[in-house]
Short mmCIF file of C-alpha atoms and ligand atoms in Angstrom, two decimals:
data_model
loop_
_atom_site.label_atom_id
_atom_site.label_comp_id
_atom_site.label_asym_id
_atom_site.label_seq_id
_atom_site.Cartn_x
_atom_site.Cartn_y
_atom_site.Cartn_z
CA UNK N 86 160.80 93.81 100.01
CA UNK N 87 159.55 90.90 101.78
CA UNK N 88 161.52 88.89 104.13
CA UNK N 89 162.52 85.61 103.19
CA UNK N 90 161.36 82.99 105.25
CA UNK N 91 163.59 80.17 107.09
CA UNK N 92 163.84 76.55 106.53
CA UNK N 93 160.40 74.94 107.49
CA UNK N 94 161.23 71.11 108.93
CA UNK N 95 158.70 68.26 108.34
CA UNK N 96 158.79 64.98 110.26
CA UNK N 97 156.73 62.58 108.71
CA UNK N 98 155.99 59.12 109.49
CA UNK N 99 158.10 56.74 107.08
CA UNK N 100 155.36 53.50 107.05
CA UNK N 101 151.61 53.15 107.74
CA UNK N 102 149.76 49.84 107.41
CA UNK N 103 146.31 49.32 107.94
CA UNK N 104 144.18 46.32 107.45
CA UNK N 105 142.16 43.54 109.11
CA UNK N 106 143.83 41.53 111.16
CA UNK N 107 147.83 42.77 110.63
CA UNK N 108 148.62 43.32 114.61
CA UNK N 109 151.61 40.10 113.90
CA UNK N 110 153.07 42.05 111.48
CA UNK N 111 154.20 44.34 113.93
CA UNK N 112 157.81 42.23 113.79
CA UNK N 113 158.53 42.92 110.06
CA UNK N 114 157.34 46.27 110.44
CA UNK N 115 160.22 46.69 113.02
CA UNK N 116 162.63 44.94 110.71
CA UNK N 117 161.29 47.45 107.62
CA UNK N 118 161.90 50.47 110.09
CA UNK N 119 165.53 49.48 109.80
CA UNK N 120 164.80 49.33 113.88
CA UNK N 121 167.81 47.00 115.49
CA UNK N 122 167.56 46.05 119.39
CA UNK N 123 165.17 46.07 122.02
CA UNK N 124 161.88 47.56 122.17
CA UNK N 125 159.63 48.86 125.43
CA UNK N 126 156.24 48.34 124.97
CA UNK N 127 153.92 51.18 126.53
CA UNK N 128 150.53 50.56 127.02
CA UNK N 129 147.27 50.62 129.32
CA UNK N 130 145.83 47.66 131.37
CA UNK N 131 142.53 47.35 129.48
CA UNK N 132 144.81 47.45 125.85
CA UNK N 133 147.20 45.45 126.74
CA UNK N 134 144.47 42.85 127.43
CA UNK N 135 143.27 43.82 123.91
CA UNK N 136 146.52 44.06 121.67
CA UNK N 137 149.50 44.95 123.87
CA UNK N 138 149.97 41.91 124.96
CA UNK N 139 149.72 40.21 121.45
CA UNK N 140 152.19 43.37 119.78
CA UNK N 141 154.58 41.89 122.74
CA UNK N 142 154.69 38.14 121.61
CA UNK N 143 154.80 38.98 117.98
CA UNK N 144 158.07 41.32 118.46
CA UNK N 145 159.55 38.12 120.41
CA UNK N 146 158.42 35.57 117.64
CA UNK N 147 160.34 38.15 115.00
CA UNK N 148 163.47 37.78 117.34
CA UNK N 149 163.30 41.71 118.73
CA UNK N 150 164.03 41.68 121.88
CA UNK N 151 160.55 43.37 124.39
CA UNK N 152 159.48 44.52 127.24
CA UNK N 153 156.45 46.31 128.85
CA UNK N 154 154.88 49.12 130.79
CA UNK N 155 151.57 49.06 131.85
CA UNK N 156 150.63 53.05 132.27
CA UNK N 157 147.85 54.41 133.51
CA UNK N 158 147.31 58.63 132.81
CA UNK N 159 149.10 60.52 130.87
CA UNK N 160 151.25 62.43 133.43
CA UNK N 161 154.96 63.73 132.74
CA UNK N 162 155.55 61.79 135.84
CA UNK N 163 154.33 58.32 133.64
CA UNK N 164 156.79 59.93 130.86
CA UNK N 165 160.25 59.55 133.52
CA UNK N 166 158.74 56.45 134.80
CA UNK N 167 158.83 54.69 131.25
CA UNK N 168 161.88 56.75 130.08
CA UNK N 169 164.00 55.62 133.11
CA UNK N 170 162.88 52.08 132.19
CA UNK N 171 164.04 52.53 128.43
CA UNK N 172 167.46 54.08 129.32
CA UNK N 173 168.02 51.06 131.67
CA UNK N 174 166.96 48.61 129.19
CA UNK N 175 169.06 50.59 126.84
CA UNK N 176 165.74 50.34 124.04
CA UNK N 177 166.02 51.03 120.90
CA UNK N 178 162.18 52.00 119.94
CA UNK N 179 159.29 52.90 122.08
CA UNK N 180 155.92 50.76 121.01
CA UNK N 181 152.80 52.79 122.04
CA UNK N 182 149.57 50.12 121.91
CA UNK N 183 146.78 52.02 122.85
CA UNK N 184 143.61 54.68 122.81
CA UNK N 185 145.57 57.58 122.85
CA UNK N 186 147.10 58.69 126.12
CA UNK N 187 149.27 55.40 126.05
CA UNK N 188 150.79 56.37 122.89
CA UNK N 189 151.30 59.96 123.62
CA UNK N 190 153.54 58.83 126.19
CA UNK N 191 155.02 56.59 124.21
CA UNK N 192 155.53 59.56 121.88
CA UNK N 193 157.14 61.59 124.47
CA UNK N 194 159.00 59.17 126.58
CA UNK N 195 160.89 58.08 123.02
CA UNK N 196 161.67 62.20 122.36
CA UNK N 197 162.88 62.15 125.91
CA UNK N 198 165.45 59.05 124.97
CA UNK N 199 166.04 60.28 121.30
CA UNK N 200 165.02 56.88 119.90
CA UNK N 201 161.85 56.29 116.95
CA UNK N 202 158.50 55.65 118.58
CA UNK N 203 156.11 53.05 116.33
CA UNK N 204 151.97 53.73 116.68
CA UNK N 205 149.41 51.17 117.76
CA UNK N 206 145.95 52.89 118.03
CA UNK N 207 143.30 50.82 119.43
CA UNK N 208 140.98 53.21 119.13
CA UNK N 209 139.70 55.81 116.02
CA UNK N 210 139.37 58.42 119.00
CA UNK N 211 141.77 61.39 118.12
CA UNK N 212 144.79 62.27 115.84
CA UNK N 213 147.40 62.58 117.87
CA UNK N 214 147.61 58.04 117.00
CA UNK N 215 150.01 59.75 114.19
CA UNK N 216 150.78 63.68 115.12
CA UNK N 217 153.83 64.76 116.57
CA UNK N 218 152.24 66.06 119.44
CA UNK N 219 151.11 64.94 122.67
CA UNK N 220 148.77 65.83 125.98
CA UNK N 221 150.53 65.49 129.11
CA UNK N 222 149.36 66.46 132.17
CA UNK N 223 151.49 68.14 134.53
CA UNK N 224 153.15 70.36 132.44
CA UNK N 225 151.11 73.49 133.37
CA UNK N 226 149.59 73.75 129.64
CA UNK N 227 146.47 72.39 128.99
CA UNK N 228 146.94 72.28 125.33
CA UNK N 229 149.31 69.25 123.62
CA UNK N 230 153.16 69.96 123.23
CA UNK N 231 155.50 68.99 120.53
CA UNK N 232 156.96 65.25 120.65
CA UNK N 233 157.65 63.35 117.64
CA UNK N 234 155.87 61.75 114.27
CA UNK N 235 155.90 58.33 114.92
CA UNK N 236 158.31 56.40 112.68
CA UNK N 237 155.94 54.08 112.07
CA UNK N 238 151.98 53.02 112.05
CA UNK N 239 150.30 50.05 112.36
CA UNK N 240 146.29 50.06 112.20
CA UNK N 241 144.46 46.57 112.74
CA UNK N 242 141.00 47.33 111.54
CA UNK N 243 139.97 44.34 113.71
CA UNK N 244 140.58 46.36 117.03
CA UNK N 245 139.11 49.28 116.02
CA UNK N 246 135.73 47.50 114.67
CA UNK N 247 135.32 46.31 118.62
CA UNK N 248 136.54 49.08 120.48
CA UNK N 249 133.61 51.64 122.17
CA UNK N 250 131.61 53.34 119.68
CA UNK N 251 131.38 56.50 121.80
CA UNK N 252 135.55 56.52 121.04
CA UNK N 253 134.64 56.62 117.24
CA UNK N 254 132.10 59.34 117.86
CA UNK N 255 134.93 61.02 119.73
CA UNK N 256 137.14 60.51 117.01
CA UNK N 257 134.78 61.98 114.32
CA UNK N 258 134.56 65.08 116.99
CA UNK N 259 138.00 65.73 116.70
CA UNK N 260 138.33 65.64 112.52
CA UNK N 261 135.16 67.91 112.56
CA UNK N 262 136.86 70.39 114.27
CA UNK N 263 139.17 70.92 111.29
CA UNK N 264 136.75 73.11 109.42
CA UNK N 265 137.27 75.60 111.90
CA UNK N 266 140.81 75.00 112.90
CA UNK N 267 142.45 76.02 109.19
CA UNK N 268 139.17 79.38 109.50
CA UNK N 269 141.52 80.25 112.55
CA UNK N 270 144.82 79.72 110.91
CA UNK N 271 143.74 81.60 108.04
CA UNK N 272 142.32 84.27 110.19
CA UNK N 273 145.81 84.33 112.50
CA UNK N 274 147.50 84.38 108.83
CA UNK N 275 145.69 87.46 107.11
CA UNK N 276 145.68 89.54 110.70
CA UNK N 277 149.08 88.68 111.68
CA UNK N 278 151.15 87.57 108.86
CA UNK N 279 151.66 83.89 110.93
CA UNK N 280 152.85 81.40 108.41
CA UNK N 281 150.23 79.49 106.92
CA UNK N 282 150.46 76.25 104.62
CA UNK N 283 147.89 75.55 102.18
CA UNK N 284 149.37 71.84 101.52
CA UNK N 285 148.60 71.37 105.60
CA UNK N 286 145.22 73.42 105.41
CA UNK N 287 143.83 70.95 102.44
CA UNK N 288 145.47 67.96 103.86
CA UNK N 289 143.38 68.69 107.00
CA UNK N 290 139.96 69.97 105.57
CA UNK N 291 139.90 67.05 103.47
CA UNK N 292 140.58 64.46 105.91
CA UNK N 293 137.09 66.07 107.07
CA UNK N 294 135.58 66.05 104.18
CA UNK N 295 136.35 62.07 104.06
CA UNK N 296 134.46 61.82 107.13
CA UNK N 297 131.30 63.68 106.08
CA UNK N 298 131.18 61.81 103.38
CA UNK N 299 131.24 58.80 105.59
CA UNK N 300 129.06 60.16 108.25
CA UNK N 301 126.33 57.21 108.25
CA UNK N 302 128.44 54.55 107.46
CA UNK N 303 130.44 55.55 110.64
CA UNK N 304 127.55 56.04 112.70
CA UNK N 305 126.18 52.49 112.35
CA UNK N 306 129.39 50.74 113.06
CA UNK N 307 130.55 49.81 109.62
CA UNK N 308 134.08 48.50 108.87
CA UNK N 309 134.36 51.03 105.65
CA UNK N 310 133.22 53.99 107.54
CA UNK N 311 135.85 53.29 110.38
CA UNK N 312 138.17 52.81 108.10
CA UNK N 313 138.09 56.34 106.45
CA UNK N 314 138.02 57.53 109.69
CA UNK N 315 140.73 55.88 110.62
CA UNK N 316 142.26 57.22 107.40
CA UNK N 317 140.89 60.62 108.17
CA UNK N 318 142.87 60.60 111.74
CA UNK N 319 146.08 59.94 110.16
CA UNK N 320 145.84 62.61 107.44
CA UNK N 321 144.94 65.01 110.28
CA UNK N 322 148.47 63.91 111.97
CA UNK N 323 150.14 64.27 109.08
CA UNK N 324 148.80 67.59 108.32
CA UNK N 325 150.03 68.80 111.59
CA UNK N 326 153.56 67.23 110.76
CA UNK N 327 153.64 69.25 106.96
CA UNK N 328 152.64 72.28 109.24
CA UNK N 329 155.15 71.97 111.90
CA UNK N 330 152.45 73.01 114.14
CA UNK N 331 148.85 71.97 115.55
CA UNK N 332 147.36 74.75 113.79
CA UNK N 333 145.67 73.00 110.74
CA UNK N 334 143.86 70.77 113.67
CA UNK N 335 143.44 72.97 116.90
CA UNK N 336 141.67 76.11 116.83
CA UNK N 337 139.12 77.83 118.76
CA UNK N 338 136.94 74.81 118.97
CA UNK N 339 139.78 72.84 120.60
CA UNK N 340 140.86 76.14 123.10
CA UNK N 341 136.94 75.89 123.98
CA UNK N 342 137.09 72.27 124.68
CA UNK N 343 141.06 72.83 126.64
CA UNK N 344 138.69 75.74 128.86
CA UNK N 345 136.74 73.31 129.34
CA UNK N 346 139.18 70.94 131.03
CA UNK N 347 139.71 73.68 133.01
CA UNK N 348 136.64 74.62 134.40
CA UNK N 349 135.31 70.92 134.53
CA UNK N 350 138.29 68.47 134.30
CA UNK N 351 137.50 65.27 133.16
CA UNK N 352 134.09 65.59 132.59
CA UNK N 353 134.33 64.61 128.48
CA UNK N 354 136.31 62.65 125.76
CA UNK N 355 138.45 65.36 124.01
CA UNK N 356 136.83 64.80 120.51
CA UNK N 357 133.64 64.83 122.16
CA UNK N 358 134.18 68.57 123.85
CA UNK N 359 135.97 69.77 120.20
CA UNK N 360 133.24 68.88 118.24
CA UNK N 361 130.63 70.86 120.11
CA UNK N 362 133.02 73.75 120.18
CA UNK N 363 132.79 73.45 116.53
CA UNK N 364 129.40 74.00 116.40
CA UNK N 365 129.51 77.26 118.21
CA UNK N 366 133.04 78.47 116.19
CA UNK N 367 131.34 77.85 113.06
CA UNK N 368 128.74 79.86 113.81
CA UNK N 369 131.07 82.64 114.55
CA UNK N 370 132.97 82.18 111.81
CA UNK N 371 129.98 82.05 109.62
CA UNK N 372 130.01 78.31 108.52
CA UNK N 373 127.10 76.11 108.39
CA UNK N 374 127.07 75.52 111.85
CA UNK N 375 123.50 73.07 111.65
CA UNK N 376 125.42 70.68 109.41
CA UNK N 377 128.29 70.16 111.77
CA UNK N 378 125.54 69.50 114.13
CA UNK N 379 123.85 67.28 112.08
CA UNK N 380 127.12 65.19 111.20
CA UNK N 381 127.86 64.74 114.68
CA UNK N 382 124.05 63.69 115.50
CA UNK N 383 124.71 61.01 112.90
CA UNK N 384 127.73 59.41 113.91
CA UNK N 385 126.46 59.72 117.72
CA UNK N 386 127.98 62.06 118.73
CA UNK N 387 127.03 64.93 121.63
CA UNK N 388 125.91 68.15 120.27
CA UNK N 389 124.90 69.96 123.59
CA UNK N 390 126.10 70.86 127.33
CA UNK N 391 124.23 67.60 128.40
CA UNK N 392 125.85 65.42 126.03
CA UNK N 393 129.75 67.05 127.30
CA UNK N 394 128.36 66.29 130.95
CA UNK N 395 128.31 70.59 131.08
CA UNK N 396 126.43 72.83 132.80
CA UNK N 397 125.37 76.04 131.59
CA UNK N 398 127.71 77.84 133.61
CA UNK N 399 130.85 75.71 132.68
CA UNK N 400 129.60 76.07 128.77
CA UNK N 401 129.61 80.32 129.28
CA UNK N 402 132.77 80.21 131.75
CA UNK N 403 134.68 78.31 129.05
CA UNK N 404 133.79 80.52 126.23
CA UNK N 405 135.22 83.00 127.89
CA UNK N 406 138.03 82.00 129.03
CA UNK N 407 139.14 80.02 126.22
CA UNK N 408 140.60 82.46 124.30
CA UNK N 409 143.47 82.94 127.16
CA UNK N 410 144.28 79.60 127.50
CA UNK N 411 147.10 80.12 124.81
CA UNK N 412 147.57 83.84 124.65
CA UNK N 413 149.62 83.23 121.15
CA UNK N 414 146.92 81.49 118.93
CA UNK N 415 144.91 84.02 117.26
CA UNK N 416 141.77 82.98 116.45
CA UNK N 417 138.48 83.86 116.09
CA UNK N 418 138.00 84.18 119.77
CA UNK N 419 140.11 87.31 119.73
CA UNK N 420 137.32 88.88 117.16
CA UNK N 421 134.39 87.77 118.88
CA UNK N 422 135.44 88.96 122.42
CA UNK N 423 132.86 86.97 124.39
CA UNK N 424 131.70 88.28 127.54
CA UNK N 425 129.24 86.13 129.47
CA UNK N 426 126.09 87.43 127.96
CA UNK N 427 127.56 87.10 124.47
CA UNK N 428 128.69 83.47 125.06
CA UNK N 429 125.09 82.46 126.13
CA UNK N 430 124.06 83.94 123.67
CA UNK N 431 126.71 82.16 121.12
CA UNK N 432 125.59 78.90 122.87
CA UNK N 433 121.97 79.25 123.10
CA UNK N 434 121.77 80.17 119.58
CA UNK N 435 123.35 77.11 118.35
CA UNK N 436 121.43 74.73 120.44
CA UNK N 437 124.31 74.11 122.98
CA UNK N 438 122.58 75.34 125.44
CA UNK N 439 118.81 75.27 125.52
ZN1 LIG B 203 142.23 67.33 118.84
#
């Protein structure tokens, strides 16, 4: 007889908006949130230039009482820093304006104060603008760690049609990865009975489907393209909310592209790295490895050790060490069992290395 499983929890997001031009209705977002009190404001120096700023005077003008951090990495030490700032201010919501890194702070100083945390990505660069998870340096694990769904997320297609277009490459990176990502947590499922959700698994191939389909349009800048991207992003953070976990998202593209951090830090956007894994997992996993390529050549993004700033060394070092980087997630790295000529091999064959 087969063991009945426990309660699975979701935490979703309750509202996303996304338009052109909707950063000032940020206030009645608040209001619709059912948010009372003050909010802290977390965001970078270049995006608070860009919409932090803005996010703070249109709180004010709704009558919510702000204030505002200016952070700089994401470090657990940033995550005190803001968090002692909220519990003095006594806030009632955390706003995270920003890339990425400002809002996973955001994300984790509001867990660390038990208060809603509202989404302001400036950037289409990865989905953690509306997963429950966050990167945080410092915390010994190179991999992101559970936070909270944002309440609450508010997309101004305006700021994303100007930000960097190597972000939005990133981005596409990063949903690319997800034909992979559910291989693994199908593979982790048949070999080791780990709970798998097929609502989570579609939710997230899908959301890359959406960008395949948009591949061009993305690539030369267009507003529609971003948008489904945008779109796309979300789905995947929502997909990793239904799931409870980062499995439908992160496999053994995104432990390749975590080795890498590793053995190079800092050397690549994360997106960037995860989609180049993907090309080399999909190979193993016996995908169509040239079309992932191909996708990512369209929307500009890199598709070899040059293009992650990698040498060939830190390509076959990663490989191998990848699949230790988080002893528990099973994936296809635990069939494959590269050793150093096998990952050269593995990378050579798919044009990652020449
Ligand atoms: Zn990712």
């Amino acid at each position: 007889m087969s063991r009945r499983p426990g309660p699975h929890r979701m935490e979703l997001p309750r509202e996303v908006i996304i338009g052109d031009g909707i950063l000032d209705r940020v206030g009645e977002l608040y209001g619709r949130l059912g948010l009372e009190g003050p909010a802290l404001v977390i965001t970078g120096p270049r995006t608070y230039r860009i919409a932090g700023g803005e996010v703070c005077s249109y709180l004010s003008e709704a009558g919510v009482g702000v204030s505002h951090i200016v952070v700089e990495k994401p470090t657990i030490g940033e995550v005190r820093k803001v968090a002692s700032l909220g519990r003095e201010l006594g806030v009632r919501a955390s706003v995270g304006v920003g890339g990425g890194s400002k809002i996973d702070v955001a994300k984790m100083a509001a867990r660390e104060l038990g208060i809603p945390m509202i989404s302001i990505p400036t950037a289409a660069s990865h989905d953690g603008i509306a997963s429950p998870f966050a990167s945080i340096k410092g915390l010994n694990r190179p991999y992101s760690v559970k936070a909270q769904a944002p309440l609450g997320i508010l997309v101004d297609m305006d700021i994303i049609v100007d930000s960097p277009a190597r972000l939005m490459a990133s981005g596409c990176g990063d949903v690319i990865a997800k034909f992979t990502a559910v291989r693994d947590w199908r593979l982790a499922h048949r070999r080791n009975n780990e709970y798998y959700g097929d609502y989570a698994a579609s939710l997230a191939l899908m959301s890359a489907k959406l960008m395949v389909r948009n591949a061009r349009r993305i690539g030369s800048g267009d507003r529609e393209g971003l948008r489904a991207l945008m779109e796309a992003l979300i789905s995947c953070g929502v997909a990793m909310s239904i799931a409870g976990s980062s499995r439908p998202c992160s496999g053994s593209e995104h432990l390749f592209s975590h080795a890498l951090d590793v053995v190079r830090p800092g050397g690549a956007l994360h997106g960037e790295q995860c989609g180049v894994g993907a090309i080399m997992m999909a190979r193993l996993h016996g995908l169509s490895w040239r079309r992932i390529r191909s996708v990512l050549a369209t929307v500009g993004a890199p598709v070899d050790a040059d293009g992650i700033s990698a040498t060939p060394d830190q390509v076959v070092r990663a490989l191998v060490m990848a699949p230790s980087i988080r002893p528990g997630r099973y994936t296809i790295l635990n069939e494959a069992r590269l050793d150093e000529r096998k990952a050269l091999e593995l990378a050579r064959s798919t044009g990652v290395l020449s």
